[in-house]
mmCIF file of C-alpha atoms in Angstrom:
data_model
loop_
_atom_site.group_PDB
_atom_site.id
_atom_site.type_symbol
_atom_site.label_atom_id
_atom_site.label_comp_id
_atom_site.label_asym_id
_atom_site.label_seq_id
_atom_site.Cartn_x
_atom_site.Cartn_y
_atom_site.Cartn_z
ATOM 1 C CA ASP A 28 119.662 92.957 92.876
ATOM 2 C CA GLN A 29 118.726 91.342 96.178
ATOM 3 C CA GLN A 30 121.233 92.350 98.822
ATOM 4 C CA VAL A 31 119.672 90.072 101.444
ATOM 5 C CA LYS A 32 118.592 86.584 100.448
ATOM 6 C CA GLN A 33 116.677 83.867 102.198
ATOM 7 C CA ASN A 34 116.879 80.970 99.815
ATOM 8 C CA SER A 35 114.466 78.679 101.636
ATOM 9 C CA PRO A 36 110.877 79.872 101.284
ATOM 10 C CA SER A 37 109.670 77.261 103.747
ATOM 11 C CA LEU A 38 110.892 74.937 106.498
ATOM 12 C CA SER A 39 109.082 72.245 108.487
ATOM 13 C CA VAL A 40 110.408 70.966 111.811
ATOM 14 C CA GLN A 41 109.110 68.621 114.472
ATOM 15 C CA GLU A 42 108.244 70.107 117.835
ATOM 16 C CA GLY A 43 111.205 69.936 120.221
ATOM 17 C CA ARG A 44 113.796 69.802 117.455
ATOM 18 C CA ILE A 45 116.064 72.576 116.257
ATOM 19 C CA SER A 46 114.976 75.033 113.563
ATOM 20 C CA ILE A 47 117.736 76.634 111.524
ATOM 21 C CA LEU A 48 116.880 79.548 109.277
ATOM 22 C CA ASN A 49 119.515 80.905 106.947
ATOM 23 C CA CYS A 50 120.238 84.273 105.393
ATOM 24 C CA ASP A 51 122.943 85.503 103.012
ATOM 25 C CA TYR A 52 123.913 89.058 102.187
ATOM 26 C CA THR A 53 126.080 90.703 99.573
ATOM 27 C CA ASN A 54 126.685 94.247 100.846
ATOM 28 C CA SER A 55 129.891 94.342 102.893
ATOM 29 C CA MET A 56 128.785 97.674 104.405
ATOM 30 C CA PHE A 57 126.054 95.949 106.434
ATOM 31 C CA ASP A 58 127.074 95.972 110.078
ATOM 32 C CA TYR A 59 123.860 95.192 111.946
ATOM 33 C CA PHE A 60 121.535 92.286 111.389
ATOM 34 C CA LEU A 61 118.079 91.515 112.724
ATOM 35 C CA TRP A 62 115.507 88.755 112.646
ATOM 36 C CA TYR A 63 111.798 89.493 112.669
ATOM 37 C CA LYS A 64 108.892 87.108 113.072
ATOM 38 C CA LYS A 65 105.584 87.739 111.349
ATOM 39 C CA TYR A 66 102.217 86.148 112.016
ATOM 40 C CA PRO A 67 99.373 86.527 109.493
ATOM 41 C CA ALA A 68 97.533 89.868 109.729
ATOM 42 C CA GLU A 69 100.162 91.269 112.079
ATOM 43 C CA GLY A 70 103.222 93.413 111.573
ATOM 44 C CA PRO A 71 106.730 91.962 111.897
ATOM 45 C CA THR A 72 107.896 91.554 115.484
ATOM 46 C CA PHE A 73 111.540 92.088 116.372
ATOM 47 C CA LEU A 74 113.135 88.883 117.613
ATOM 48 C CA ILE A 75 116.885 89.199 117.958
ATOM 49 C CA SER A 76 119.789 91.150 116.485
ATOM 50 C CA ILE A 77 123.531 90.963 116.137
ATOM 51 C CA SER A 78 126.227 93.519 115.490
ATOM 52 C CA SER A 79 129.045 92.754 113.097
ATOM 53 C CA ILE A 80 131.535 92.922 115.953
ATOM 54 C CA LYS A 81 130.050 89.696 117.325
ATOM 55 C CA ASP A 82 129.633 86.250 115.864
ATOM 56 C CA LYS A 83 126.920 85.001 118.180
ATOM 57 C CA ASN A 84 124.037 86.420 120.180
ATOM 58 C CA GLU A 85 121.724 84.374 122.329
ATOM 59 C CA ASP A 86 118.332 85.156 123.845
ATOM 60 C CA GLY A 87 116.534 82.250 125.440
ATOM 61 C CA ARG A 88 115.625 79.700 122.790
ATOM 62 C CA PHE A 89 116.889 81.949 119.996
ATOM 63 C CA THR A 90 120.506 82.232 118.871
ATOM 64 C CA VAL A 91 121.804 84.164 115.883
ATOM 65 C CA PHE A 92 125.164 83.310 114.348
ATOM 66 C CA LEU A 93 127.082 85.615 112.039
ATOM 67 C CA ASN A 94 129.819 84.515 109.661
ATOM 68 C CA LYS A 95 131.188 87.729 108.188
ATOM 69 C CA SER A 96 133.671 86.089 105.856
ATOM 70 C CA ALA A 97 130.881 84.065 104.271
ATOM 71 C CA LYS A 98 128.379 86.934 104.534
ATOM 72 C CA HIS A 99 125.994 84.509 106.146
ATOM 73 C CA LEU A 100 123.837 84.504 109.234
ATOM 74 C CA SER A 101 121.522 81.958 110.735
ATOM 75 C CA LEU A 102 118.828 81.833 113.374
ATOM 76 C CA HIS A 103 118.623 78.753 115.587
ATOM 77 C CA ILE A 104 115.488 78.020 117.580
ATOM 78 C CA VAL A 105 115.862 75.311 120.213
ATOM 79 C CA PRO A 106 113.586 73.679 121.126
ATOM 80 C CA SER A 107 111.060 74.555 118.445
ATOM 81 C CA GLN A 108 107.455 75.011 119.540
ATOM 82 C CA PRO A 109 104.231 75.063 117.491
ATOM 83 C CA GLY A 110 103.798 78.741 118.446
ATOM 84 C CA ASP A 111 107.014 79.486 116.567
ATOM 85 C CA SER A 112 105.223 78.787 113.292
ATOM 86 C CA ALA A 113 105.432 82.080 111.406
ATOM 87 C CA VAL A 114 107.295 83.812 108.599
ATOM 88 C CA TYR A 115 110.816 84.801 109.625
ATOM 89 C CA PHE A 116 112.496 87.756 107.950
ATOM 90 C CA CYS A 117 116.182 88.479 108.010
ATOM 91 C CA ALA A 118 117.112 92.172 107.776
ATOM 92 C CA ALA A 119 120.392 94.016 107.454
ATOM 93 C CA SER A 120 121.447 97.612 107.777
ATOM 94 C CA ALA A 121 124.380 99.943 107.387
ATOM 95 C CA ARG A 122 124.644 103.160 109.315
ATOM 96 C CA ILE A 123 124.689 106.037 106.864
ATOM 97 C CA SER A 124 126.241 108.478 109.310
ATOM 98 C CA SER A 125 126.722 108.839 113.032
ATOM 99 C CA GLY A 126 123.425 109.395 114.811
ATOM 100 C CA SER A 127 121.356 108.697 111.713
ATOM 101 C CA ALA A 128 118.605 106.128 111.458
ATOM 102 C CA ARG A 129 119.345 102.693 110.104
ATOM 103 C CA GLN A 130 117.592 101.748 106.895
ATOM 104 C CA LEU A 131 116.672 98.087 106.836
ATOM 105 C CA THR A 132 116.985 95.787 103.837
ATOM 106 C CA PHE A 133 114.832 92.686 104.210
ATOM 107 C CA GLY A 134 115.096 89.190 102.852
ATOM 108 C CA SER A 135 112.091 87.508 101.273
ATOM 109 C CA GLY A 136 111.215 85.490 104.360
ATOM 110 C CA THR A 137 111.036 81.826 105.357
ATOM 111 C CA GLN A 138 107.768 80.221 106.442
ATOM 112 C CA LEU A 139 108.551 78.045 109.453
ATOM 113 C CA THR A 140 106.058 75.348 110.379
ATOM 114 C CA VAL A 141 106.602 73.488 113.636
ATOM 115 C CA LEU A 142 104.687 70.240 113.636
ATOM 116 C CA PRO A 143 103.276 68.951 116.931
ATOM 117 C CA SER B 124 108.753 99.659 123.020
ATOM 118 C CA ALA B 125 106.320 102.111 121.444
ATOM 119 C CA VAL B 126 102.785 100.967 120.641
ATOM 120 C CA ILE B 127 101.902 101.634 117.015
ATOM 121 C CA SER B 128 98.346 101.967 115.700
ATOM 122 C CA GLN B 129 97.713 101.908 111.991
ATOM 123 C CA LYS B 130 94.419 102.798 110.297
ATOM 124 C CA PRO B 131 92.688 101.470 108.340
ATOM 125 C CA SER B 132 93.660 97.845 108.835
ATOM 126 C CA ARG B 133 92.364 96.996 105.374
ATOM 127 C CA ASP B 134 90.514 98.586 102.507
ATOM 128 C CA ILE B 135 89.264 97.820 99.026
ATOM 129 C CA CYS B 136 89.513 100.776 96.671
ATOM 130 C CA GLN B 137 88.606 101.663 93.136
ATOM 131 C CA ARG B 138 91.219 102.272 90.487
ATOM 132 C CA GLY B 139 92.192 105.952 90.214
ATOM 133 C CA THR B 140 91.257 106.879 93.776
ATOM 134 C CA SER B 141 93.573 107.768 96.659
ATOM 135 C CA LEU B 142 93.781 106.451 100.213
ATOM 136 C CA THR B 143 95.480 107.950 103.247
ATOM 137 C CA ILE B 144 96.896 105.593 105.869
ATOM 138 C CA GLN B 145 97.496 106.856 109.378
ATOM 139 C CA CYS B 146 100.184 105.778 111.835
ATOM 140 C CA GLN B 147 99.870 106.842 115.467
ATOM 141 C CA VAL B 148 102.503 106.106 118.116
ATOM 142 C CA ASP B 149 101.885 106.281 121.855
ATOM 143 C CA SER B 150 105.171 108.058 122.539
ATOM 144 C CA GLN B 151 107.522 110.417 120.782
ATOM 145 C CA VAL B 152 109.895 108.602 118.458
ATOM 146 C CA THR B 153 112.913 109.766 116.548
ATOM 147 C CA MET B 154 112.261 108.096 113.224
ATOM 148 C CA MET B 155 109.220 106.815 111.361
ATOM 149 C CA PHE B 156 109.306 104.745 108.194
ATOM 150 C CA TRP B 157 106.850 103.479 105.602
ATOM 151 C CA TYR B 158 107.250 100.068 103.935
ATOM 152 C CA ARG B 159 105.388 98.125 101.295
ATOM 153 C CA GLN B 160 105.040 94.356 101.113
ATOM 154 C CA GLN B 161 103.712 93.218 97.763
ATOM 155 C CA PRO B 162 102.080 89.768 97.585
ATOM 156 C CA GLY B 163 104.629 87.029 98.154
ATOM 157 C CA GLN B 164 107.499 89.468 98.442
ATOM 158 C CA SER B 165 109.638 91.062 101.087
ATOM 159 C CA LEU B 166 109.288 94.414 102.801
ATOM 160 C CA THR B 167 110.548 97.341 100.763
ATOM 161 C CA LEU B 168 111.236 100.744 102.276
ATOM 162 C CA ILE B 169 109.194 103.483 100.613
ATOM 163 C CA ALA B 170 110.441 106.480 102.566
ATOM 164 C CA THR B 171 111.622 107.881 105.855
ATOM 165 C CA ALA B 172 109.102 110.311 107.344
ATOM 166 C CA ASN B 173 110.974 113.337 108.678
ATOM 167 C CA GLN B 174 109.341 115.521 111.285
ATOM 168 C CA GLY B 175 108.912 119.060 110.028
ATOM 169 C CA SER B 176 110.456 118.476 106.618
ATOM 170 C CA GLU B 177 109.890 116.555 103.415
ATOM 171 C CA ALA B 178 110.138 112.771 103.518
ATOM 172 C CA THR B 179 113.196 111.023 102.125
ATOM 173 C CA TYR B 180 112.151 108.619 99.368
ATOM 174 C CA GLU B 181 113.914 105.461 98.245
ATOM 175 C CA SER B 182 114.727 104.718 94.656
ATOM 176 C CA GLY B 183 111.588 103.861 92.726
ATOM 177 C CA PHE B 184 109.230 105.821 94.944
ATOM 178 C CA VAL B 185 108.176 109.426 94.357
ATOM 179 C CA ILE B 186 106.370 112.048 96.370
ATOM 180 C CA ASP B 187 103.597 112.536 93.820
ATOM 181 C CA LYS B 188 102.580 108.894 94.137
ATOM 182 C CA PHE B 189 103.222 108.449 97.877
ATOM 183 C CA PRO B 190 102.926 111.804 99.648
ATOM 184 C CA ILE B 191 103.868 111.568 103.316
ATOM 185 C CA SER B 192 103.219 113.882 106.206
ATOM 186 C CA ARG B 193 104.735 113.932 109.680
ATOM 187 C CA PRO B 194 103.389 116.897 111.597
ATOM 188 C CA ASN B 195 104.812 115.805 114.961
ATOM 189 C CA LEU B 196 106.861 113.117 116.703
ATOM 190 C CA THR B 197 103.937 110.715 117.207
ATOM 191 C CA PHE B 198 101.998 110.763 113.936
ATOM 192 C CA SER B 199 102.505 110.221 110.221
ATOM 193 C CA THR B 200 100.356 109.589 107.168
ATOM 194 C CA LEU B 201 101.061 107.890 103.853
ATOM 195 C CA THR B 202 98.801 108.544 100.879
ATOM 196 C CA VAL B 203 98.677 106.121 97.976
ATOM 197 C CA SER B 204 97.587 108.281 95.047
ATOM 198 C CA ASN B 205 95.843 107.435 91.794
ATOM 199 C CA MET B 206 95.781 103.762 92.700
ATOM 200 C CA SER B 207 96.099 100.904 90.243
ATOM 201 C CA PRO B 208 95.914 97.135 90.834
ATOM 202 C CA GLU B 209 99.725 97.083 91.075
ATOM 203 C CA ASP B 210 99.432 99.072 94.308
ATOM 204 C CA SER B 211 97.654 96.160 96.006
ATOM 205 C CA SER B 212 99.989 95.490 98.931
ATOM 206 C CA ILE B 213 100.382 95.613 102.665
ATOM 207 C CA TYR B 214 101.620 99.022 103.770
ATOM 208 C CA LEU B 215 103.460 99.123 107.071
ATOM 209 C CA CYS B 216 104.555 101.883 109.365
ATOM 210 C CA SER B 217 107.598 101.366 111.573
ATOM 211 C CA VAL B 218 109.324 103.450 114.215
ATOM 212 C CA GLU B 219 112.738 103.650 115.754
ATOM 213 C CA ASP B 220 112.187 104.579 119.404
ATOM 214 C CA ARG B 221 115.729 105.798 119.821
ATOM 215 C CA VAL B 222 118.646 105.986 117.445
ATOM 216 C CA GLY B 223 120.254 102.584 117.130
ATOM 217 C CA GLN B 224 117.297 100.627 118.467
ATOM 218 C CA PRO B 225 115.493 98.008 116.346
ATOM 219 C CA GLN B 226 112.526 99.215 114.369
ATOM 220 C CA HIS B 227 109.076 98.186 115.542
ATOM 221 C CA PHE B 228 106.176 97.764 113.164
ATOM 222 C CA GLY B 229 102.480 98.442 113.135
ATOM 223 C CA ASP B 230 100.110 95.704 112.010
ATOM 224 C CA GLY B 231 99.908 97.134 108.510
ATOM 225 C CA THR B 232 97.178 98.172 106.106
ATOM 226 C CA ARG B 233 96.089 95.545 103.606
ATOM 227 C CA LEU B 234 95.086 97.391 100.457
ATOM 228 C CA SER B 235 93.316 95.873 97.467
ATOM 229 C CA ILE B 236 92.586 97.844 94.320
ATOM 230 C CA LEU B 237 89.879 96.688 91.953
#
């Protein structure tokens, strides 16, 4: 049972336009969400995160939106650049106990291709 | 954030053999984790490497198959034992610098079993 789903395996966008990557989750205990970017032959790189107490977090060209009622989050990249072409993973976590580490549950990833 | 070095970066192994993957961090970190990414799939947590005690394994993963060591706060190893072709995956080490901070990943070990 996939608790974190990325239903679009791939997305192509023209350079300069907006990229929107989507993620759905089923576990209502998740309270912290992250996006990672992965280039071939490299490990995932942390991009941006959002706590469940917020509905939006922005960092430069990257904005993450969280809709708790729909159990849905999205990553917006504006403007998209060819260097953004990578696999994007959505991840979610629930704190097991105070001071404990967060275990991440990952989605299956979306391959973003930004066309010049 | 911590710099993570993983060795080897890739290997091709024979069925029935074992391989130990090393993860070295340039600073002391609270938590270290081991993940597996099978071809075309997402990252799945294998276990949390606990310093000075036995690792905590996720459902579907057992110590006999994936023994883990963490002798100190900067180093951990994952052994993939008695390998079969189904173990062909990318194995990734990640660390949590401080409690509550996002995990950071090494570049992974790409393992192929013939």
